[in-house]
Amino acid sequence: MPRAKYCITESDVQHAATYLSGRLNSFSLEFSDQVSPITAKKKFRLACDHKSSRKRAAQLNDWCEKYLSKAEWKKLKTAIRKRRERWDRYGDLKTVTMSAKAHSYLARI
């Protein structure tokens, strides 16, 4: 049985909107067919304007279905997954690389 097609959920709306907004602003999205980036950007803003996260997720999903190529869908899914992982690990320990001189200053404090 084939896997169900990915659908943007209410919990993923923020991740998807942030990723797509950045890609649209830098004009680095690959659109399907003959789509104008300016038109796609206007429609994206309209899709993200809804107050309800359920409605926003549905509108954003429709926008992605209409404008994104398969390759961009795959990149979006990966970006959402990675952003979710980063948010989950936000409070965990961090590793920092510093010079020996900076370490000695920090040790004195």
XYZ file of N, CA and C in Angstrom:
327
model
N 0.840 -1.175 0.000
C 0.000 0.000 0.000
C 0.890 1.244 0.000
N 0.670 2.192 -0.909
C 1.515 3.389 -0.973
C 1.276 4.296 0.222
N 2.306 5.033 0.555
C 2.222 5.961 1.681
C 1.318 7.135 1.305
N 0.555 7.630 2.273
C -0.338 8.768 2.034
C 0.490 10.017 1.737
N -0.054 10.883 0.916
C 0.624 12.114 0.558
C 0.738 13.019 1.777
N 1.833 13.738 1.896
C 2.062 14.609 3.036
C 1.063 15.766 3.032
N 0.585 16.094 4.199
C -0.354 17.202 4.372
C 0.154 18.057 5.530
N 0.207 19.357 5.349
C 0.664 20.260 6.397
C -0.376 20.266 7.516
N 0.075 19.985 8.728
C -0.824 19.932 9.877
C -0.828 21.273 10.612
N -1.751 21.400 11.552
C -1.840 22.630 12.342
C -0.552 22.898 13.114
N 0.072 21.833 13.610
C 1.306 22.012 14.388
C 2.505 22.360 13.505
N 2.404 22.083 12.215
C 3.504 22.363 11.290
C 3.341 23.660 10.514
N 2.234 24.353 10.712
C 1.969 25.568 9.932
C 3.068 26.602 10.130
N 3.468 26.826 11.375
C 4.498 27.835 11.645
C 5.818 27.470 10.968
N 6.193 26.212 11.041
C 7.444 25.767 10.413
C 7.380 25.938 8.900
N 6.261 25.525 8.303
C 6.110 25.607 6.849
C 6.085 27.062 6.389
N 5.338 27.903 7.085
C 5.224 29.306 6.694
C 6.568 30.024 6.796
N 7.315 29.754 7.842
C 8.629 30.385 8.007
C 9.579 29.959 6.902
N 9.616 28.665 6.613
C 10.492 28.152 5.560
C 10.109 28.736 4.201
N 8.836 28.677 3.864
C 8.391 29.147 2.554
C 8.552 30.653 2.403
N 8.307 31.391 3.466
C 8.468 32.841 3.420
C 9.913 33.219 3.099
N 10.849 32.569 3.754
C 12.262 32.837 3.482
C 12.647 32.484 2.058
N 12.165 31.363 1.575
C 12.471 30.940 0.202
C 11.820 31.862 -0.824
N 10.608 32.346 -0.543
C 9.939 33.270 -1.461
C 10.648 34.612 -1.510
N 11.078 35.101 -0.350
C 11.763 36.397 -0.299
C 13.091 36.382 -1.044
N 13.730 35.238 -1.093
C 15.009 35.152 -1.803
C 14.840 34.650 -3.235
N 13.590 34.463 -3.664
C 13.272 33.978 -5.012
C 14.006 32.687 -5.333
N 14.108 31.790 -4.351
C 14.840 30.544 -4.568
C 13.940 29.313 -4.613
N 12.640 29.524 -4.792
C 11.724 28.395 -4.922
C 11.601 27.989 -6.388
N 11.495 26.695 -6.599
C 11.275 26.165 -7.947
C 9.787 25.845 -8.062
N 9.094 26.602 -8.905
C 7.655 26.438 -9.037
C 7.311 25.422 -10.115
N 6.112 24.867 -9.995
C 5.629 23.952 -11.021
C 5.023 24.764 -12.171
N 5.112 24.246 -13.383
C 4.561 24.864 -14.589
C 5.101 26.277 -14.808
N 4.263 27.128 -15.382
C 4.654 28.503 -15.683
C 4.002 29.446 -14.674
N 4.566 29.508 -13.505
C 3.993 30.310 -12.420
C 4.863 31.535 -12.188
N 4.214 32.666 -12.043
C 4.916 33.906 -11.744
C 5.264 33.933 -10.257
N 6.518 34.180 -9.906
C 6.893 34.241 -8.489
C 6.143 35.332 -7.727
N 5.835 36.429 -8.384
C 5.130 37.532 -7.726
C 3.691 37.130 -7.407
N 3.029 36.464 -8.354
C 1.668 35.983 -8.123
C 1.658 34.949 -7.000
N 2.619 34.046 -7.038
C 2.703 33.012 -6.002
C 2.920 33.636 -4.633
N 3.726 34.677 -4.561
C 3.996 35.343 -3.295
C 2.735 36.017 -2.751
N 1.963 36.659 -3.631
C 0.714 37.291 -3.198
C -0.263 36.251 -2.670
N -0.391 35.146 -3.375
C -1.306 34.085 -2.950
C -0.834 33.455 -1.639
N 0.474 33.364 -1.457
C 1.033 32.829 -0.216
C 0.647 33.717 0.968
N 0.785 35.020 0.795
C 0.422 35.956 1.873
C -1.061 35.809 2.234
N -1.909 35.650 1.234
C -3.339 35.462 1.499
C -3.593 34.154 2.248
N -2.858 33.118 1.892
C -3.036 31.818 2.543
C -2.609 31.866 4.012
N -1.629 32.687 4.322
C -1.114 32.761 5.698
C -1.847 33.771 6.572
N -2.822 34.493 6.020
C -3.506 35.553 6.765
C -4.625 35.077 7.679
N -5.020 33.836 7.610
C -6.154 33.366 8.407
C -5.788 33.280 9.884
N -6.733 33.618 10.735
C -6.517 33.564 12.190
C -6.479 32.134 12.706
N -7.351 31.296 12.170
C -7.441 29.910 12.617
C -6.282 29.088 12.034
N -5.582 28.359 12.907
C -4.464 27.563 12.411
C -4.940 26.410 11.539
N -6.136 25.903 11.788
C -6.689 24.832 10.949
C -6.940 25.354 9.529
N -7.540 26.534 9.434
C -7.824 27.140 8.128
C -6.518 27.507 7.424
N -5.559 28.047 8.202
C -4.261 28.414 7.629
C -3.538 27.187 7.088
N -3.607 26.075 7.817
C -2.973 24.835 7.362
C -3.608 24.352 6.064
N -4.932 24.403 5.987
C -5.625 23.968 4.772
C -5.276 24.865 3.587
N -5.271 26.177 3.811
C -4.953 27.119 2.737
C -3.502 26.975 2.287
N -2.602 26.808 3.238
C -1.188 26.654 2.905
C -0.945 25.350 2.157
N -1.639 24.315 2.559
C -1.521 23.036 1.868
C -2.017 23.159 0.425
N -3.138 23.853 0.228
C -3.660 24.081 -1.122
C -2.670 24.892 -1.958
N -2.062 25.903 -1.333
C -1.080 26.731 -2.040
C 0.106 25.875 -2.492
N 0.593 25.037 -1.599
C 1.725 24.175 -1.930
C 1.372 23.206 -3.058
N 0.165 22.649 -3.010
C -0.282 21.727 -4.060
C -0.286 22.415 -5.412
N -0.699 23.672 -5.416
C -0.844 24.403 -6.675
C 0.493 24.906 -7.222
N 1.366 25.391 -6.346
C 2.552 26.112 -6.811
C 3.875 25.351 -6.721
N 4.020 24.430 -5.801
C 5.324 23.800 -5.605
C 5.530 22.583 -6.508
N 6.771 22.414 -6.933
C 7.144 21.217 -7.685
C 7.365 20.072 -6.699
N 7.525 18.870 -7.204
C 7.755 17.716 -6.324
C 9.041 17.874 -5.525
N 10.064 18.408 -6.165
C 11.342 18.605 -5.484
C 11.198 19.591 -4.320
N 10.434 20.657 -4.540
C 10.230 21.646 -3.475
C 9.375 21.081 -2.347
N 8.404 20.223 -2.673
C 7.617 19.559 -1.632
C 8.530 18.737 -0.739
N 9.458 18.029 -1.359
C 10.382 17.194 -0.602
C 11.264 18.052 0.307
N 11.749 19.178 -0.213
C 12.563 20.087 0.592
C 11.756 20.658 1.759
N 10.488 20.976 1.491
C 9.621 21.502 2.546
C 9.416 20.477 3.649
N 9.148 19.236 3.282
C 8.959 18.186 4.292
C 10.210 18.007 5.137
N 11.369 18.031 4.497
C 12.631 17.891 5.224
C 12.842 19.074 6.165
N 12.556 20.275 5.683
C 12.741 21.471 6.508
C 11.816 21.440 7.726
N 10.579 21.015 7.533
C 9.642 20.931 8.654
C 10.134 19.918 9.680
N 10.568 18.758 9.218
C 11.059 17.717 10.123
C 12.261 18.225 10.921
N 13.199 18.883 10.242
C 14.403 19.392 10.908
C 14.065 20.494 11.915
N 13.145 21.393 11.529
C 12.756 22.461 12.454
C 12.077 21.885 13.690
N 11.250 20.855 13.526
C 10.603 20.192 14.664
C 11.652 19.613 15.595
N 12.659 18.944 15.025
C 13.731 18.358 15.840
C 14.484 19.437 16.604
N 14.793 20.552 15.935
C 15.517 21.632 16.604
C 14.701 22.231 17.740
N 13.407 22.397 17.545
C 12.541 22.939 18.594
C 12.475 21.991 19.772
N 12.447 20.694 19.507
C 12.390 19.711 20.590
C 13.677 19.697 21.404
N 14.810 19.956 20.757
C 16.111 19.915 21.431
C 16.554 21.285 21.918
N 15.702 22.302 21.850
C 16.112 23.668 22.159
C 16.720 23.813 23.543
N 16.154 23.165 24.533
C 16.627 23.310 25.906
C 17.767 22.376 26.277
N 18.190 21.511 25.385
C 19.264 20.561 25.678
C 20.607 21.266 25.793
N 21.609 20.506 26.173
C 22.962 21.038 26.289
C 23.504 21.464 24.928
N 24.365 22.462 24.941
C 24.993 22.969 23.725
C 26.493 22.736 23.800
N 27.108 22.562 22.665
C 28.550 22.413 22.573
C 29.112 23.652 21.889
N 30.155 24.217 22.488
C 30.758 25.429 21.958
C 32.246 25.176 21.752
N 32.762 25.613 20.621
C 34.195 25.528 20.363
C 34.782 26.917 20.566
N 35.842 26.987 21.390
C 36.479 28.278 21.635
C 37.983 28.102 21.692
N 38.656 29.197 21.565
C 40.122 29.157 21.596
C 40.601 28.922 23.026
N 41.858 28.538 23.144
C 42.443 28.308 24.465
C 42.487 29.605 25.269
N 42.720 30.702 24.589
C 42.777 32.001 25.264
C 41.393 32.368 25.828
N 40.344 32.155 25.028
C 38.988 32.436 25.498
C 38.630 31.531 26.676
N 39.080 30.271 26.631
C 38.819 29.339 27.725
C 39.488 29.810 29.006
N 40.706 30.293 28.887
C 41.404 30.749 30.102
C 40.701 31.967 30.699
N 40.215 32.883 29.858
C 39.452 34.033 30.359
C 38.174 33.573 31.064
N 37.491 32.632 30.462
C 36.249 32.129 31.023
C 36.503 31.390 32.344
N 37.613 30.663 32.416
C 37.952 29.917 33.631
C 38.242 30.885 34.789
N 38.827 32.033 34.490
C 39.127 33.035 35.532
C 37.866 33.626 36.123
N 36.856 33.744 35.301
C 35.591 34.335 35.761
C 34.919 33.367 36.699
